[in-house]
Short mmCIF file of C-alpha atoms in Angstrom, two decimals:
data_model
loop_
_atom_site.label_atom_id
_atom_site.label_comp_id
_atom_site.label_asym_id
_atom_site.label_seq_id
_atom_site.Cartn_x
_atom_site.Cartn_y
_atom_site.Cartn_z
CA MET A 1 -1.62 19.19 -14.78
CA SER A 2 -1.42 16.63 -17.58
CA PHE A 3 1.40 14.69 -19.21
CA PRO A 4 2.12 14.14 -22.92
CA ASP A 5 -0.06 11.31 -24.25
CA ILE A 6 2.23 8.35 -24.97
CA VAL A 7 -0.49 5.69 -25.15
CA PRO A 8 -0.58 5.50 -28.98
CA ALA A 9 3.19 4.93 -29.12
CA LEU A 10 3.00 2.26 -26.42
CA ALA A 11 0.08 0.51 -28.07
CA ALA A 12 2.05 0.29 -31.31
CA ARG A 13 4.79 -1.62 -29.45
CA LEU A 14 2.27 -3.98 -27.83
CA PRO A 15 0.20 -5.70 -30.55
CA ASP A 16 -0.68 -8.59 -28.22
CA LEU A 17 -1.79 -6.43 -25.31
CA ARG A 18 -4.90 -7.75 -23.54
CA GLY A 19 -5.09 -5.28 -20.67
CA ARG A 20 -6.06 -1.60 -20.78
CA LEU A 21 -3.93 1.52 -21.21
CA SER A 22 -5.38 4.94 -20.32
CA ALA A 23 -3.72 8.36 -20.67
CA ASN A 24 -3.72 10.95 -17.87
CA GLN A 25 -5.96 8.92 -15.62
CA ALA A 26 -6.95 10.59 -12.35
CA LEU A 27 -5.46 8.85 -9.31
CA ALA A 28 -7.23 10.90 -6.63
CA ASP A 29 -10.26 8.73 -7.40
CA VAL A 30 -8.47 5.56 -6.29
CA THR A 31 -6.43 6.72 -3.29
CA TRP A 32 -7.92 6.76 0.19
CA PHE A 33 -6.68 10.31 0.79
CA ARG A 34 -8.56 11.40 -2.37
CA VAL A 35 -5.69 13.68 -3.44
CA GLY A 36 -2.98 13.73 -6.10
CA GLY A 37 -2.41 14.25 -9.79
CA PRO A 38 -2.87 11.84 -12.72
CA ALA A 39 -1.00 8.82 -13.96
CA GLN A 40 0.66 9.59 -17.29
CA VAL A 41 -0.43 6.09 -18.34
CA LEU A 42 -2.57 3.81 -16.20
CA PHE A 43 -2.17 0.14 -17.13
CA ILE A 44 -4.56 -2.52 -15.83
CA PRO A 45 -3.16 -5.90 -16.95
CA ALA A 46 -5.42 -8.82 -17.77
CA ASP A 47 -3.29 -11.30 -15.82
CA ALA A 48 0.31 -12.10 -14.88
CA ALA A 49 1.24 -13.11 -18.44
CA ASP A 50 -0.11 -9.82 -19.79
CA LEU A 51 1.83 -7.91 -17.13
CA ALA A 52 5.04 -9.74 -18.03
CA TYR A 53 4.46 -9.09 -21.75
CA VAL A 54 4.13 -5.35 -21.25
CA LEU A 55 7.11 -5.05 -18.92
CA ALA A 56 9.26 -6.96 -21.41
CA ASN A 57 8.29 -4.72 -24.32
CA VAL A 58 8.03 -1.13 -23.09
CA PRO A 59 11.14 1.11 -23.20
CA SER A 60 13.52 0.23 -20.37
CA ASP A 61 13.95 3.90 -19.44
CA LEU A 62 10.20 4.50 -19.01
CA PRO A 63 9.35 4.78 -15.31
CA VAL A 64 7.07 2.03 -14.01
CA THR A 65 5.16 2.38 -10.73
CA VAL A 66 2.73 -0.07 -9.17
CA ILE A 67 -0.11 0.91 -6.86
CA GLY A 68 -2.58 -1.25 -5.01
CA LEU A 69 -5.88 -0.20 -3.47
CA GLY A 70 -4.41 3.21 -2.63
CA SER A 71 -4.74 2.85 1.15
CA ASN A 72 -1.20 3.51 2.34
CA LEU A 73 -0.33 5.86 -0.48
CA LEU A 74 0.14 9.59 -1.09
CA VAL A 75 0.27 10.65 -4.74
CA ARG A 76 1.79 14.10 -5.14
CA ASP A 77 -0.19 16.86 -6.85
CA GLY A 78 1.75 16.76 -10.13
CA GLY A 79 0.96 13.08 -10.68
CA ILE A 80 3.12 10.10 -11.62
CA PRO A 81 5.10 10.09 -14.88
CA GLY A 82 5.48 6.92 -16.93
CA ILE A 83 3.34 3.82 -16.51
CA VAL A 84 1.31 3.29 -13.35
CA ILE A 85 0.19 -0.32 -12.94
CA ARG A 86 -2.92 -1.20 -10.99
CA LEU A 87 -3.76 -4.87 -10.70
CA GLY A 88 -7.40 -5.74 -11.26
CA ARG A 89 -9.73 -8.71 -11.55
CA GLY A 90 -7.07 -10.99 -13.02
CA PHE A 91 -5.27 -10.85 -9.68
CA ALA A 92 -8.27 -10.88 -7.34
CA GLN A 93 -8.90 -14.60 -6.73
CA THR A 94 -8.43 -16.74 -3.63
CA THR A 95 -8.00 -20.52 -3.77
CA VAL A 96 -8.05 -22.91 -0.82
CA GLU A 97 -5.40 -25.64 -1.06
CA SER A 98 -4.75 -28.80 0.94
CA GLY A 99 -2.92 -28.66 4.25
CA HIS A 100 -4.77 -25.54 5.44
CA ARG A 101 -3.17 -23.35 2.82
CA ILE A 102 -4.71 -20.51 0.87
CA ARG A 103 -3.47 -18.76 -2.27
CA ALA A 104 -4.37 -15.14 -3.04
CA GLY A 105 -3.78 -12.82 -5.95
CA ALA A 106 -2.00 -9.55 -5.25
CA ALA A 107 -5.18 -7.50 -5.80
CA VAL A 108 -7.19 -9.40 -3.17
CA PRO A 109 -8.11 -7.03 -0.33
CA ASP A 110 -6.52 -8.10 2.94
CA ALA A 111 -9.91 -8.31 4.65
CA LYS A 112 -11.23 -10.54 1.85
CA LEU A 113 -8.35 -12.98 2.37
CA ALA A 114 -9.12 -13.10 6.09
CA ARG A 115 -12.77 -13.88 5.34
CA ALA A 116 -11.94 -16.55 2.74
CA ALA A 117 -9.62 -18.25 5.22
CA ALA A 118 -12.27 -18.12 7.95
CA ASP A 119 -14.91 -19.61 5.67
CA ALA A 120 -12.50 -22.48 4.93
CA GLY A 121 -11.73 -23.08 8.62
CA ILE A 122 -8.15 -21.83 8.26
CA ALA A 123 -6.90 -20.06 11.38
CA GLY A 124 -3.93 -17.70 11.58
CA LEU A 125 -4.96 -15.03 9.07
CA ALA A 126 -7.62 -13.15 11.03
CA PHE A 127 -5.13 -10.32 11.66
CA TYR A 128 -5.49 -9.36 7.99
CA ARG A 129 -8.96 -8.08 8.85
CA GLY A 130 -7.25 -5.14 10.52
CA ILE A 131 -5.02 -4.15 7.60
CA PRO A 132 -6.26 -1.80 4.87
CA GLY A 133 -5.13 -2.45 1.33
CA ALA A 134 -4.41 -5.54 -0.73
CA ILE A 135 -2.06 -8.52 -0.68
CA GLY A 136 0.53 -6.92 -2.99
CA GLY A 137 1.07 -4.08 -0.55
CA ALA A 138 1.11 -6.46 2.40
CA LEU A 139 3.93 -8.40 0.73
CA ARG A 140 5.87 -5.26 -0.12
CA MET A 141 5.83 -3.89 3.42
CA ASN A 142 5.40 -7.05 5.53
CA ALA A 143 2.12 -5.62 6.78
CA GLY A 144 0.96 -6.65 10.21
CA ALA A 145 -1.56 -6.01 12.97
CA HIS A 146 -2.47 -7.33 16.40
CA GLY A 147 0.85 -9.04 17.04
CA ARG A 148 1.24 -10.84 13.71
CA GLU A 149 2.95 -9.95 10.46
CA THR A 150 2.71 -11.20 6.89
CA LYS A 151 5.94 -13.18 7.28
CA ASP A 152 4.37 -15.20 10.12
CA ALA A 153 1.94 -16.88 7.70
CA LEU A 154 3.60 -16.58 4.28
CA ILE A 155 5.04 -19.61 2.47
CA GLU A 156 5.97 -18.07 -0.87
CA ALA A 157 5.12 -15.31 -3.31
CA GLN A 158 5.35 -14.72 -7.05
CA ALA A 159 6.57 -11.54 -8.69
CA VAL A 160 7.43 -10.16 -12.13
CA ASP A 161 10.61 -8.14 -12.57
CA ARG A 162 11.16 -5.08 -14.76
CA ARG A 163 12.28 -7.27 -17.69
CA GLY A 164 9.09 -9.34 -17.55
CA THR A 165 10.60 -12.42 -15.90
CA LEU A 166 8.42 -14.32 -13.43
CA HIS A 167 10.01 -15.26 -10.09
CA ARG A 168 8.81 -17.66 -7.40
CA LEU A 169 10.13 -16.56 -4.01
CA ALA A 170 10.27 -18.61 -0.83
CA LEU A 171 9.77 -16.68 2.39
CA SER A 172 13.49 -17.04 3.09
CA ASP A 173 14.25 -15.24 -0.19
CA MET A 174 12.28 -12.14 0.77
CA ALA A 175 14.31 -10.79 3.71
CA MET A 176 11.23 -9.55 5.53
CA THR A 177 11.71 -7.32 8.55
CA TYR A 178 9.48 -4.80 10.34
CA ARG A 179 7.35 -3.10 7.65
CA HIS A 180 9.90 -4.04 4.98
CA SER A 181 10.57 -6.61 2.28
CA GLY A 182 13.99 -7.11 0.74
CA VAL A 183 12.54 -7.95 -2.69
CA PRO A 184 13.79 -5.41 -5.30
CA ASP A 185 11.59 -2.32 -5.42
CA ASP A 186 10.84 -2.70 -9.13
CA TRP A 187 9.48 -6.26 -8.84
CA ILE A 188 5.68 -6.49 -8.90
CA PHE A 189 4.02 -9.11 -6.71
CA THR A 190 1.30 -11.14 -8.42
CA GLU A 191 0.22 -13.71 -5.81
CA ALA A 192 1.04 -15.27 -2.46
CA LEU A 193 0.60 -18.63 -0.72
CA TYR A 194 -0.16 -18.70 3.00
CA GLN A 195 -0.01 -21.42 5.64
CA GLY A 196 -2.71 -21.54 8.30
CA SER A 197 -3.84 -24.08 10.84
CA PRO A 198 -7.12 -25.92 11.53
CA GLY A 199 -9.73 -23.62 13.03
CA ASP A 200 -13.43 -23.29 13.71
CA PRO A 201 -15.00 -20.83 11.25
CA ALA A 202 -17.27 -19.31 13.91
CA ALA A 203 -14.34 -18.73 16.26
CA ILE A 204 -12.24 -17.19 13.49
CA LEU A 205 -15.09 -14.88 12.47
CA LYS A 206 -15.46 -13.83 16.11
CA GLU A 207 -11.75 -12.99 16.23
CA MET A 208 -12.08 -11.00 13.00
CA GLN A 209 -15.01 -9.05 14.43
CA GLU A 210 -12.95 -8.20 17.49
CA VAL A 211 -10.19 -6.90 15.21
CA ALA A 212 -12.73 -4.82 13.26
CA ASP A 213 -14.29 -3.46 16.45
CA TYR A 214 -10.88 -2.46 17.78
CA ARG A 215 -10.08 -0.58 14.59
CA GLU A 216 -13.37 1.27 14.62
CA ALA A 217 -12.90 2.25 18.28
CA HIS A 218 -9.28 3.37 17.99
CA GLN A 219 -8.65 4.50 14.40
CA PRO A 220 -10.36 7.10 12.18
CA ILE A 221 -11.38 4.53 9.58
CA LYS A 222 -14.39 6.55 8.43
CA GLU A 223 -12.18 9.51 7.46
CA ARG A 224 -10.18 10.11 4.29
CA THR A 225 -6.90 8.79 5.65
CA GLY A 226 -3.93 6.76 4.49
CA GLY A 227 -3.67 4.51 7.52
CA SER A 228 -0.67 4.47 9.83
CA THR A 229 1.62 7.33 8.77
CA PHE A 230 4.96 6.58 10.42
CA LYS A 231 6.76 3.42 11.45
CA ASN A 232 7.38 2.81 15.12
CA PRO A 233 11.02 3.62 15.96
CA PRO A 234 12.76 0.77 17.83
CA GLY A 235 11.51 0.76 21.40
CA HIS A 236 8.96 3.53 20.83
CA SER A 237 5.38 4.06 19.64
CA ALA A 238 5.10 6.64 16.89
CA TRP A 239 1.74 7.92 18.16
CA LYS A 240 3.10 8.51 21.65
CA LEU A 241 6.03 10.52 20.27
CA ILE A 242 3.66 12.55 18.09
CA ASP A 243 1.33 13.20 21.01
CA ALA A 244 4.18 14.19 23.32
CA ALA A 245 5.40 16.67 20.70
CA GLY A 246 2.02 18.44 20.83
CA CYS A 247 0.86 17.40 17.37
CA ARG A 248 -2.54 15.87 18.16
CA GLY A 249 -5.08 17.87 16.13
CA LEU A 250 -2.36 19.86 14.32
CA ARG A 251 -3.52 21.25 10.97
CA VAL A 252 -1.81 22.31 7.74
CA GLY A 253 -4.26 23.60 5.13
CA GLY A 254 -6.94 20.97 4.65
CA ALA A 255 -4.93 18.23 6.37
CA LYS A 256 -5.16 17.40 10.06
CA VAL A 257 -3.63 15.03 12.59
CA SER A 258 -6.39 12.75 13.85
CA GLU A 259 -7.44 13.42 17.42
CA MET A 260 -8.56 9.80 17.74
CA HIS A 261 -5.15 8.34 16.77
CA CYS A 262 -2.38 10.82 16.10
CA ASN A 263 -0.36 8.52 13.84
CA PHE A 264 -3.15 9.02 11.29
CA LEU A 265 -3.40 12.05 9.02
CA ILE A 266 -6.79 12.93 7.58
CA ASN A 267 -8.01 14.99 4.65
CA ASP A 268 -10.97 16.75 6.20
CA ALA A 269 -11.09 20.06 4.31
CA ASN A 270 -10.19 19.48 0.65
CA ALA A 271 -6.49 19.05 1.36
CA THR A 272 -3.88 18.86 -1.35
CA ALA A 273 -1.20 16.20 -1.36
CA GLU A 274 1.25 18.97 -0.47
CA ASP A 275 -0.82 19.84 2.61
CA ILE A 276 -0.65 16.22 3.78
CA GLU A 277 3.06 15.82 3.09
CA ARG A 278 3.86 19.18 4.72
CA LEU A 279 1.88 18.15 7.80
CA GLY A 280 3.80 14.89 7.97
CA GLU A 281 7.14 16.64 7.67
CA THR A 282 6.11 19.18 10.32
CA ILE A 283 5.34 16.28 12.66
CA ARG A 284 8.72 14.71 11.94
CA ALA A 285 10.51 17.98 12.71
CA ARG A 286 8.60 18.52 15.97
CA VAL A 287 9.15 14.95 17.16
CA LYS A 288 12.87 15.22 16.40
CA ALA A 289 13.09 18.49 18.36
CA ASP A 290 11.06 17.12 21.28
CA SER A 291 12.46 13.61 21.72
CA GLY A 292 15.43 13.25 19.40
CA GLN A 293 13.64 10.41 17.59
CA THR A 294 13.46 10.35 13.79
CA LEU A 295 10.14 9.16 12.39
CA THR A 296 10.24 7.26 9.11
CA TRP A 297 7.30 7.44 6.71
CA GLU A 298 5.24 4.27 6.48
CA ILE A 299 2.93 5.86 3.93
CA VAL A 300 4.46 5.60 0.46
CA ARG A 301 4.82 8.96 -1.32
CA LEU A 302 4.88 8.78 -5.11
CA GLY A 303 5.08 11.14 -8.06
CA VAL A 304 6.08 14.73 -8.62
CA PRO A 305 4.83 18.01 -7.13
CA LEU A 306 3.29 20.82 -9.09
CA ASP A 307 5.92 22.81 -10.97
CA GLY A 308 8.35 24.54 -8.66
CA ARG A 309 6.91 23.16 -5.43
CA PRO A 310 9.11 21.45 -2.81
CA THR A 311 8.73 17.93 -1.40
CA GLY A 312 9.95 16.07 1.65
CA GLU A 313 11.94 17.87 4.32
CA ALA A 314 12.12 20.98 2.11
CA LEU A 315 8.45 21.55 2.92
CA VAL A 316 9.35 22.56 6.49
#
């Protein structure tokens, strides 16, 4: 499937553009599941000012979607209409500041931030070694691991809204809760500032290695997966509910529930995005029937299906 090419019309409206616009760019190449259709337009901005310029000057009714490293993401088989924004090198820097603080662009991989903090003797961010993806996604969903969450270390973040206005947000402005940020969905994070504490680099690196070893032993990180699929319902573990409902190893088409950790779905046989979403919805239905608990997707599902195909609960 491909979309009408609107890049020439957009370029005409953006004479001062410094980033790159590409029509019908494949997204399966950049998502960890390796599935999904194209972006109608993929935009890689040069920096925050370039991002703000484009958002301020494209038609207000044109859909805008932002993706990160593609780790916790399922792009549907029909692709994503409108502009898909992927932050690149202009958002991939870390800077150590006084007072055991570290600033990171939204495209910095979480593990890279953990390493930069360790090298600077800044403790308190080693948990990021266990989170796939980049800082922008961590801010959006208050990502966490090993007993800590983004909000436990965050001081402030910066974001650009749909009109191209830059906002500086204190932690108290962001209404962060479990796997959720209260920042408007159409705001795009550009950077974050974190507070750590004094630490010994060797000890921090040892802690990071323990986090990495735990992941390798308990999660299918070498598979084509999107990470943790469902949020934990209050008072419950999603994987235990899935296991109790008999879903460990369950398969739909080329998609399968991991036998190592059954809150992970894997693409192990040329799955389609529909296979993966149908498997997830089948799990939700079985868990609801077995325990009465409703699982909520943690993986973000974006885009449209192939013509005439269902999505969501209609898949079951």
